XYZ file of C-alpha atoms in Angstrom:
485
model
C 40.086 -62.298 -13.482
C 38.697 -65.848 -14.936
C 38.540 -66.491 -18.632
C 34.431 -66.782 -17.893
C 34.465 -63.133 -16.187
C 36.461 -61.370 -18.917
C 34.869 -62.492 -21.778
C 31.567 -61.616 -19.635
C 33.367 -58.267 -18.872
C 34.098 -58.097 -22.605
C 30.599 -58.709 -23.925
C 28.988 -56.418 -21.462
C 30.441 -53.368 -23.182
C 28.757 -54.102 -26.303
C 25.492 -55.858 -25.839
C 22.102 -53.583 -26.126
C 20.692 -52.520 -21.920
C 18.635 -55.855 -21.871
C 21.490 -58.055 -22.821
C 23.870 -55.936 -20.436
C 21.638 -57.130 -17.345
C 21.695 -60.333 -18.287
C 25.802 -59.569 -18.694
C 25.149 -58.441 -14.862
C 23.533 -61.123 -13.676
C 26.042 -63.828 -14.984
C 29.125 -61.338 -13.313
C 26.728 -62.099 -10.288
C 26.773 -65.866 -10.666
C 30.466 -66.017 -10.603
C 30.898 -63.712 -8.243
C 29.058 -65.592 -5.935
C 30.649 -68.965 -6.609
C 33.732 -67.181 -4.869
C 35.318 -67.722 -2.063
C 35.710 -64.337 -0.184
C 39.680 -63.616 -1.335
C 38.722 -64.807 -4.892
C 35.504 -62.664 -5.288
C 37.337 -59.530 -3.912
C 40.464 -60.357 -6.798
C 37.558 -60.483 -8.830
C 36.034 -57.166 -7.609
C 39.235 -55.145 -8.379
C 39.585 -56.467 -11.548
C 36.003 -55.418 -12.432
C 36.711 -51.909 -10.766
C 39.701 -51.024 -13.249
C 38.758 -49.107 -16.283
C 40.877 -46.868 -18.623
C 40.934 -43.221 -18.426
C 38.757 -42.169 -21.276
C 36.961 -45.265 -20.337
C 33.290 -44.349 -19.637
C 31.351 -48.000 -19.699
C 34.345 -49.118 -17.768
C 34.562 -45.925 -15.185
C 30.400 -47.337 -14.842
C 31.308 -50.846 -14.094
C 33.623 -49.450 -11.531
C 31.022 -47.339 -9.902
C 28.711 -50.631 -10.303
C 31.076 -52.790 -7.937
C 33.056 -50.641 -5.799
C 30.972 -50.429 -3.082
C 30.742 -54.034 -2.825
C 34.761 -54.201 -3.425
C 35.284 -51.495 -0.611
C 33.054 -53.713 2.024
C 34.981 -56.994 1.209
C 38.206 -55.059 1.324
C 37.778 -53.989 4.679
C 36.248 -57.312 6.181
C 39.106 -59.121 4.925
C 41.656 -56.109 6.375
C 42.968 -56.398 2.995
C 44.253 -52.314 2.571
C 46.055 -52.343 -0.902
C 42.785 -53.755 -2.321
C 41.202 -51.103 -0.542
C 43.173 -48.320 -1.853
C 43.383 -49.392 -5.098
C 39.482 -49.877 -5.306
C 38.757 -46.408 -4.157
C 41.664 -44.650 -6.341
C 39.588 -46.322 -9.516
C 36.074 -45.072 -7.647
C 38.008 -41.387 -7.479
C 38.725 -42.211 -11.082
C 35.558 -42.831 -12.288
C 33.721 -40.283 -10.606
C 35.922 -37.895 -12.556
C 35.059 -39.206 -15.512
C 31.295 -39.056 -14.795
C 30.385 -36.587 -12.433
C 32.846 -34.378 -11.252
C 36.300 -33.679 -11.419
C 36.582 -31.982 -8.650
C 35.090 -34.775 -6.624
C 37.834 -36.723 -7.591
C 40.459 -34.887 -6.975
C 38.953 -34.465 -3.101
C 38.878 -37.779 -2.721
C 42.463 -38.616 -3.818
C 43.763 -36.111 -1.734
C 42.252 -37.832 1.209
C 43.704 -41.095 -0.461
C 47.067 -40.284 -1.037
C 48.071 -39.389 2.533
C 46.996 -42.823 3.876
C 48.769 -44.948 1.228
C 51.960 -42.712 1.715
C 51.979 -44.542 5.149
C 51.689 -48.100 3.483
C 54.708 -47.150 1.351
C 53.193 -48.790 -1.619
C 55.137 -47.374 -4.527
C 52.619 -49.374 -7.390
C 49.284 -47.551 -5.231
C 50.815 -44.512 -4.755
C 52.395 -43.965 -8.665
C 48.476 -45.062 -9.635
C 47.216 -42.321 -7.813
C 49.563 -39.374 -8.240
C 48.927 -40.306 -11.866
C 45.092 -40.351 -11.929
C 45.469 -36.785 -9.665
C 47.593 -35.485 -12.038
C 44.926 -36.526 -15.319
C 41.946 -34.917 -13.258
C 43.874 -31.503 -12.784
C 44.441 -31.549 -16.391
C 40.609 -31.927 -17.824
C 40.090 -28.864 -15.128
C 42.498 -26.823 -16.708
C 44.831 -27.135 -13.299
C 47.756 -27.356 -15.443
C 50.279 -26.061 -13.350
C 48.940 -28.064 -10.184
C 49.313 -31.017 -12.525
C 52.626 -30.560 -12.983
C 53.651 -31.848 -9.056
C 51.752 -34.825 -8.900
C 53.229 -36.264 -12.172
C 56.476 -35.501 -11.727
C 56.356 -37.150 -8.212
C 55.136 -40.185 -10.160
C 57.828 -40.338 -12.394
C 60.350 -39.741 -9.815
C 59.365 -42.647 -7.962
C 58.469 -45.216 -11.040
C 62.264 -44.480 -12.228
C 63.188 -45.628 -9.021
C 61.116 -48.493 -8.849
C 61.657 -49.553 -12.390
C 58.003 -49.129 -13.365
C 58.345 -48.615 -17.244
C 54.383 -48.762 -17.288
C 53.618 -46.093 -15.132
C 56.779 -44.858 -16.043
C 55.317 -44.322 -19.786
C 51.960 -43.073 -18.570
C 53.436 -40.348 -16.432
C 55.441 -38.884 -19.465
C 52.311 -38.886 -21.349
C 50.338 -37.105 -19.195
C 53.099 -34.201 -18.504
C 53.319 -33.928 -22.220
C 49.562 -33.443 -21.917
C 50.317 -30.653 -19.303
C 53.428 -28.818 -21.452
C 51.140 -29.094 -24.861
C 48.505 -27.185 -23.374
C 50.904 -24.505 -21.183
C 52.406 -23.604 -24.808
C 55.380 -25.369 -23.958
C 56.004 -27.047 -27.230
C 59.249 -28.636 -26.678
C 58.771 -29.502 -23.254
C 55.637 -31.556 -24.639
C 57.464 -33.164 -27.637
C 60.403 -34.544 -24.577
C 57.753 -35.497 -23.066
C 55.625 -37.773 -25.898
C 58.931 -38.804 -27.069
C 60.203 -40.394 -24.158
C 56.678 -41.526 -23.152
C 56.922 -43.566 -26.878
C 60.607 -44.676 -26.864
C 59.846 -46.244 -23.140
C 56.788 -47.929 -24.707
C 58.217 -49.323 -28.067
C 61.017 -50.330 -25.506
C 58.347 -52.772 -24.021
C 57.082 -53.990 -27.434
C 53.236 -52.274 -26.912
C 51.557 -52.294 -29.764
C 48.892 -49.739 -29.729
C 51.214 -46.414 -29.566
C 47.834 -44.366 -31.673
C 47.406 -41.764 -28.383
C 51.162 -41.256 -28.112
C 51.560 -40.828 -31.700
C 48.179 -38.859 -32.116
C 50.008 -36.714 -29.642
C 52.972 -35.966 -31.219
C 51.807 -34.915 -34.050
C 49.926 -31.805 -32.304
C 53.268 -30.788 -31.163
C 54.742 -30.654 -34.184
C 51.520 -28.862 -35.623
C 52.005 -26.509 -33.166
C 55.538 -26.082 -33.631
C 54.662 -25.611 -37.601
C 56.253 -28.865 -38.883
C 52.944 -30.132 -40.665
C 55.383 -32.801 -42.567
C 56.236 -34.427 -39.382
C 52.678 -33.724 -37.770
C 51.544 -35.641 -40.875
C 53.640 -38.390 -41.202
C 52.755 -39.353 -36.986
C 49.217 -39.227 -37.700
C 48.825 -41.384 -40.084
C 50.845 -43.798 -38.036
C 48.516 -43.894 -35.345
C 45.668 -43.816 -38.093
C 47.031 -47.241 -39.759
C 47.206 -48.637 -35.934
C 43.416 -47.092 -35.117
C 42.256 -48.921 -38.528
C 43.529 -52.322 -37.928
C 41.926 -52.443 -33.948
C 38.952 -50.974 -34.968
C 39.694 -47.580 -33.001
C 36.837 -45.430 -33.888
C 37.326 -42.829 -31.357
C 40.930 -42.774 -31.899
C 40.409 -42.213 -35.971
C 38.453 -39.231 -35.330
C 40.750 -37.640 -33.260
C 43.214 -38.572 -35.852
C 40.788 -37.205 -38.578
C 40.451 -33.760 -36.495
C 44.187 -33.326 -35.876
C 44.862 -33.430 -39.928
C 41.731 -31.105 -40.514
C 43.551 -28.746 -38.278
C 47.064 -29.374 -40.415
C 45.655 -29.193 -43.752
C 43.824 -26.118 -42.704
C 47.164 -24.703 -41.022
C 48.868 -25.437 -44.729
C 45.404 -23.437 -46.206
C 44.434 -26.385 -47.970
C 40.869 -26.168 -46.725
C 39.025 -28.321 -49.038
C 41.548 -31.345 -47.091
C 40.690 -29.556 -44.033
C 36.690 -30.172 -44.606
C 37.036 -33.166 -45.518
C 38.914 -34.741 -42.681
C 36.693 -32.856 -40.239
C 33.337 -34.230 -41.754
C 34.880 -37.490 -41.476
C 35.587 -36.682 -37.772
C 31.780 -35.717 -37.066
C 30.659 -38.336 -39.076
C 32.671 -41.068 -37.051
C 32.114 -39.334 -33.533
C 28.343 -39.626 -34.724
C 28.679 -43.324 -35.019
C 29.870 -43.963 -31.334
C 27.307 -40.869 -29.729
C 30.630 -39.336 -28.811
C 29.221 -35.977 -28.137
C 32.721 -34.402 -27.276
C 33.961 -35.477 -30.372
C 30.839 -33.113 -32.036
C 31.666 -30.322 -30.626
C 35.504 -30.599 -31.505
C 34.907 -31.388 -34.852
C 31.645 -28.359 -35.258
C 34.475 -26.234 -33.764
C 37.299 -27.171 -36.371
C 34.471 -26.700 -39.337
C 33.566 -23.264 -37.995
C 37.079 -22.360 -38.358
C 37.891 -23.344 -41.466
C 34.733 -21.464 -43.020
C 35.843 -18.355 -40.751
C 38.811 -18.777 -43.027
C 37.184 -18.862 -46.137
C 34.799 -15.882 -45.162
C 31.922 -17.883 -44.954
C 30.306 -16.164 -41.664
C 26.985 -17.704 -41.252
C 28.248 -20.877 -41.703
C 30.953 -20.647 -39.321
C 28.823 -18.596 -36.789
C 26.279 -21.730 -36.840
C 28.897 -24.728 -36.080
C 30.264 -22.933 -33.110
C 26.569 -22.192 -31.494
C 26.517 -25.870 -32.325
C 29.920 -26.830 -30.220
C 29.110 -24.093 -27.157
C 26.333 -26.068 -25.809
C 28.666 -29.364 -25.786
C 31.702 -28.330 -24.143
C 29.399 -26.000 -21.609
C 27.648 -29.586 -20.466
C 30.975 -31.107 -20.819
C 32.406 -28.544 -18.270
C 35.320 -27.566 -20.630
C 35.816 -23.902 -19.461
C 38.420 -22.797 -21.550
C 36.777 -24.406 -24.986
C 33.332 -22.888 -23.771
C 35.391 -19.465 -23.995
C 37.166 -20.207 -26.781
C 33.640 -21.076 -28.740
C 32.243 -17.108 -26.873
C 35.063 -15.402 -28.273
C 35.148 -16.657 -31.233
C 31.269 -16.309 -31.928
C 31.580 -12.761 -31.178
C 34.082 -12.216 -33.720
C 31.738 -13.655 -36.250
C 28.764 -11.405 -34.934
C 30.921 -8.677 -34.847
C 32.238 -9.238 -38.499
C 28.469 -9.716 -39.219
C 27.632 -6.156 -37.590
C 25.743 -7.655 -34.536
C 27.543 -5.698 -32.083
C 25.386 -6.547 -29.037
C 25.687 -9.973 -29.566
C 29.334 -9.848 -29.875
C 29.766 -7.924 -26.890
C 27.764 -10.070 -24.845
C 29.195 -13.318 -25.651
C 32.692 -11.557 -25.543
C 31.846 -10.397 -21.827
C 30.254 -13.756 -20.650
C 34.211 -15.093 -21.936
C 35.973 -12.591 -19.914
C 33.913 -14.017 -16.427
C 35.372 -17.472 -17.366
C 38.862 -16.230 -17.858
C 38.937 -14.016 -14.858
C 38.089 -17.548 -12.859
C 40.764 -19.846 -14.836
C 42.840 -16.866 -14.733
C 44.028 -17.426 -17.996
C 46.866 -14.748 -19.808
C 46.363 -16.543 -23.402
C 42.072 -15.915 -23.217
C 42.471 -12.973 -21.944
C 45.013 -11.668 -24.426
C 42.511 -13.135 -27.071
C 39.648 -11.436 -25.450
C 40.882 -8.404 -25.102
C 42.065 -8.139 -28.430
C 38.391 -8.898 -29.585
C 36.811 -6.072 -27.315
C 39.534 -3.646 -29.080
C 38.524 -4.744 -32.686
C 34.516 -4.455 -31.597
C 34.576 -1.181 -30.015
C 37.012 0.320 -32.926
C 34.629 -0.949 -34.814
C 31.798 1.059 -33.269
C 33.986 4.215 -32.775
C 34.308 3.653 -29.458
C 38.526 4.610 -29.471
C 38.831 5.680 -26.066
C 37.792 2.444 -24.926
C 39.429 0.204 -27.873
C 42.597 2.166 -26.617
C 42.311 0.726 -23.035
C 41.954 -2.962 -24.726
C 44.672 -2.455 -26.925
C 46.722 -1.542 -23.666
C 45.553 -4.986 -21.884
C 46.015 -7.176 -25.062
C 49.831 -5.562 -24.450
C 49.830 -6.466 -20.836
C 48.467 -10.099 -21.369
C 50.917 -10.710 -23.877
C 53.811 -9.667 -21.733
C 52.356 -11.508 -18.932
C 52.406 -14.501 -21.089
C 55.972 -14.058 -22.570
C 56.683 -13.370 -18.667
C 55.372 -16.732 -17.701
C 57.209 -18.637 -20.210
C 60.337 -16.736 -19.617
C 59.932 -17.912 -15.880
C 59.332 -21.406 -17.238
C 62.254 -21.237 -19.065
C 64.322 -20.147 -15.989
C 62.912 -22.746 -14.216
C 63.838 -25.495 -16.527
C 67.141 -24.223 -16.889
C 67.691 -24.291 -13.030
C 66.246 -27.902 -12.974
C 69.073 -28.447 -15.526
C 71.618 -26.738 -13.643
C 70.521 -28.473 -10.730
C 70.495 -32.152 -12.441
C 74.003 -31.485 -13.374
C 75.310 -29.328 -10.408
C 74.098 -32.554 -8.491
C 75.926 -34.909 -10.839
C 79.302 -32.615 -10.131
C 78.902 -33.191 -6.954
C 78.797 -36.696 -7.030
C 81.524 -36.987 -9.064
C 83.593 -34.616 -7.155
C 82.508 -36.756 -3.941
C 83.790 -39.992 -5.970
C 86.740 -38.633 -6.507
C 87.240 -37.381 -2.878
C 86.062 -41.189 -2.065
C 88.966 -42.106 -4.009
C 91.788 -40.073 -3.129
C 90.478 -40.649 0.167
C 90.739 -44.358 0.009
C 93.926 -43.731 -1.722
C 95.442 -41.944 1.135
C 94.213 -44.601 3.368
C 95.580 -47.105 1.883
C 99.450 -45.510 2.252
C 98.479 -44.590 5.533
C 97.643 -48.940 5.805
C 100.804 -49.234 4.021
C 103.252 -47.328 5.966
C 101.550 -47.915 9.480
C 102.298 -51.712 8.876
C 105.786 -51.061 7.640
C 106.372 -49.140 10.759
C 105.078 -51.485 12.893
C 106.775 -54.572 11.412
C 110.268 -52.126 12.164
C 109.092 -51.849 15.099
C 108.675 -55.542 15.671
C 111.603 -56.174 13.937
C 113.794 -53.709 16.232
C 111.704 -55.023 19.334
C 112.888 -58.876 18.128
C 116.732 -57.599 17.674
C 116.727 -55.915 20.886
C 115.460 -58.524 22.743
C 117.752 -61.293 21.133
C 120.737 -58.856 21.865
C 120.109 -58.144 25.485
C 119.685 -61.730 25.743
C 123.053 -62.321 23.994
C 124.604 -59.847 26.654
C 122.773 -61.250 29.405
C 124.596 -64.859 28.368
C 127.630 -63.165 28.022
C 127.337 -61.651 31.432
C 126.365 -64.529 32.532
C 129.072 -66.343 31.228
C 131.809 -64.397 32.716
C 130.557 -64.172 35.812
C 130.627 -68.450 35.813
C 134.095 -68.187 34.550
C 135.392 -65.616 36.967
C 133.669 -68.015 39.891
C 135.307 -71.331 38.388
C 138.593 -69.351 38.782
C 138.285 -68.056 42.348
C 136.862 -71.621 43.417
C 139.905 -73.004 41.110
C 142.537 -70.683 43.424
C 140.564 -71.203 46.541
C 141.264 -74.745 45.893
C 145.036 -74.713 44.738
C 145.794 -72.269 48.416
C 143.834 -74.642 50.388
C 145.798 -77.482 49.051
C 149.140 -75.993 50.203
């Protein structure tokens, strides 16, 4: 991209709508002092955007079409690819997820037969990130590991980094703490390695695994690393995130007047960018931490306030999440029809995602309310399926366990193999060498023995030869002697 075009580019992400269109029409201009190859350069570059990136994932949508038309004309296929694996992108990030994925499905099988390693790690990648905002967690899984897989063998530290990222992404939310904390940490030694600067996500990241995992020290201590980073660039969205992940520790630790504070800080900033997301996880955090402190109403309010968000967001699980926990607060309130109605509109979703960890939740909610109302027969039956969800979910990370220890046993069983195939190679080689050895040896005897018999069957041939002359000479010498008598 030109100096002109990326400060353009730059300034187009920040200007007010009238300004932007003037921004549009001067991307115009240069694009049309191009030559065809250099405006379609130009038109990839203008079609990448980050992940989170919305004004970007726009400007893709804005020139891919044009991209995709240039792409083809000039029969140039990578550029193709690569536009339409951004377009897949970006339509995630806007419309639908689901879109996306379609359309990289029908992607991937076309640059397979390319065999472009760079387009096809870019891809498994961005498949990978759009099964994880659906909740496809364990379809995420395949796609990422595929990508790092082939960016180890293609040296791609890059991709390499991102991939490790976005599995720890996948293990975090499977429960799998330290699965996820592998995962971040290799993700941040592999980018450190390459001197990036901005390590906030990968630290931000971190330090929810080590929440989880109940070490608030170290949870701490990586948060406000990727909070001094987020200050110095200016990362507003970042320092909220940062700002809800140490709400959530100090009210882990109970210290909820820390725990208010750093999520009012969070609304407060998400407010100042219209990150609506950012809202509802911060009106979510504050409802918990006055559930904590008994205050009801109060929390009861802030999650009506984050169920509307994450419903237009299309963030299933939080949209149950927000139902359950509303009916707990109803319930604890004494509206019991309320609380069974939002508790039953959370057990549809969690049927669909199929999740054991909502429906354990839920199920222990609809034993509380109908033990509440007297109902035991029936808070019986939920206390039996809160048992059965939780053993399903022990079950499923007992068979995740298994799994990971047979992909160890594999790794190494593997590595045994190779070594025990070296070492065959070796003795091998070994045995062919004395075979070398020896089969010369014999053959120079041979020659040898071959030489000395020749040279002594032509020493007795002479010597035959010899007597036979001498035995003549003396019959001519007689003949001779008689005839001269």
């Amino acid at each position: 991209m030109t100096i002109k075009l990326l400060i353009i580019t730059v300034l187009s992400t920040t200007l007010s709508i009238s300004d932007q269109r003037t921004t549009q029409d001067s991307i115009r201009a240069v694009l049309d002092s191009q030559s065809a190859h250099e405006r379609l350069a130009t038109l990839v570059d203008l079609c990448n955007h980050g992940i989170s990136d919305r004004e970007g994932a726009q400007r893709t949508l804005n020139y891919s079409r044009e991209g995709k038309q240039l792409a083809r004309k000039l029969g140039q296929t990578k550029d193709l690819y690569w536009i339409q694996i951004e377009e897949a992108s970006a339509i995630g990030l806007i419309h639908s997820r689901q879109q996306s994925i379609d359309s990289l499905n029908q992607i991937i099988p076309k640059i397979r037969k390319v065999r472009d390693n760079r387009l096809l790690i870019h891809a498994l990648i961005i498949t990978g990130v759009q099964m994880t905002k659906l909740d496809q967690m364990t379809s995420a899984r395949e796609p990422l590991l595929e990508a790092v897989a082939l960016a180890v063998s293609v040296h791609d530290s890059s991709s390499l980094a991102k991939a490790y990222n976005n599995l720890g992404n996948v293990s975090n939310h499977l429960g799998l703490n330290q699965e996820a904390i592998d995962f971040y940490l290799n993700a941040l030694t592999i980018k450190e390695a390459m001197g990036t600067k901005n390590l906030s996500t990968t630290y931000n990241n971190v330090a929810q695994i080590f929440k989880n995992m109940g070490n608030y020290e170290e949870a701490i201590r990586f948060n406000q690393k990727a909070m001094l980073q987020q200050q110095a660039s200016g990362n507003t969205f970042g320092l909220s995130i940062s700002h809800l992940n140490l709400g959530n520790i100090f009210s882990k630790q109970k210290k909820y007047d820390s725990a208010l504070f750093h999520n009012e800080r969070a609304l407060s900033l998400s407010q100042s960018i219209a990150d609506t997301v950012g809202f509802a996880f911060a009106y979510y955090n504050l409802a918990s931490v006055y559930f904590s402190l008994d205050d009801y109403p109060r929390s009861l309010d802030y999650y009506e306030k984050a169920l509307p968000i994450f419903s237009a967001s299309g963030m299933r699980t939080n949209v149950a999440q927000s139902q359950v926990s509303i009916s707990i607060n109803s319930r604890l309130m004494g509206d019991f029809d309320k609380a069974k109605t939002t508790l039953d509109q959370a057990n549809t979703i969690a049927a669909e995602l199929n999740s054991f960890v909502l429906k354990k939740s839920i199920a222990e909610s609809y034993y509380e309310l109908y033990k509440a109302t007297g109902d035991y027969r029936q808070a019986l039956n939920y206390h039996e399926e809160f048992k059965a969800n939780a053993d399903s979910i022990l079950n499923a990370t007992q068979v995740q366990e298994i799994s990971s220890l047979q992909k160890n046993y594999e790794i190494a069983n593997r590595d045994n193999r190779i070594a025990v195939l070296d070492k065959e190679n070796e003795i091998t080689a070994l045995n062919l060498a004395r075979q070398n050895t020896f089969r010369n040896g014999l053959l120079a005897a041979l020659a040898l023995f071959s030489h000395l018999s020749t040279r002594t069957m032509e020493s007795l041939s002479l010597q035959k030869t010899s007597g036979t002359k001498a035995r003549n000479s003396k019959r001519r010498t007689r003949k001779t002697q008689c005839c001269q008598k």
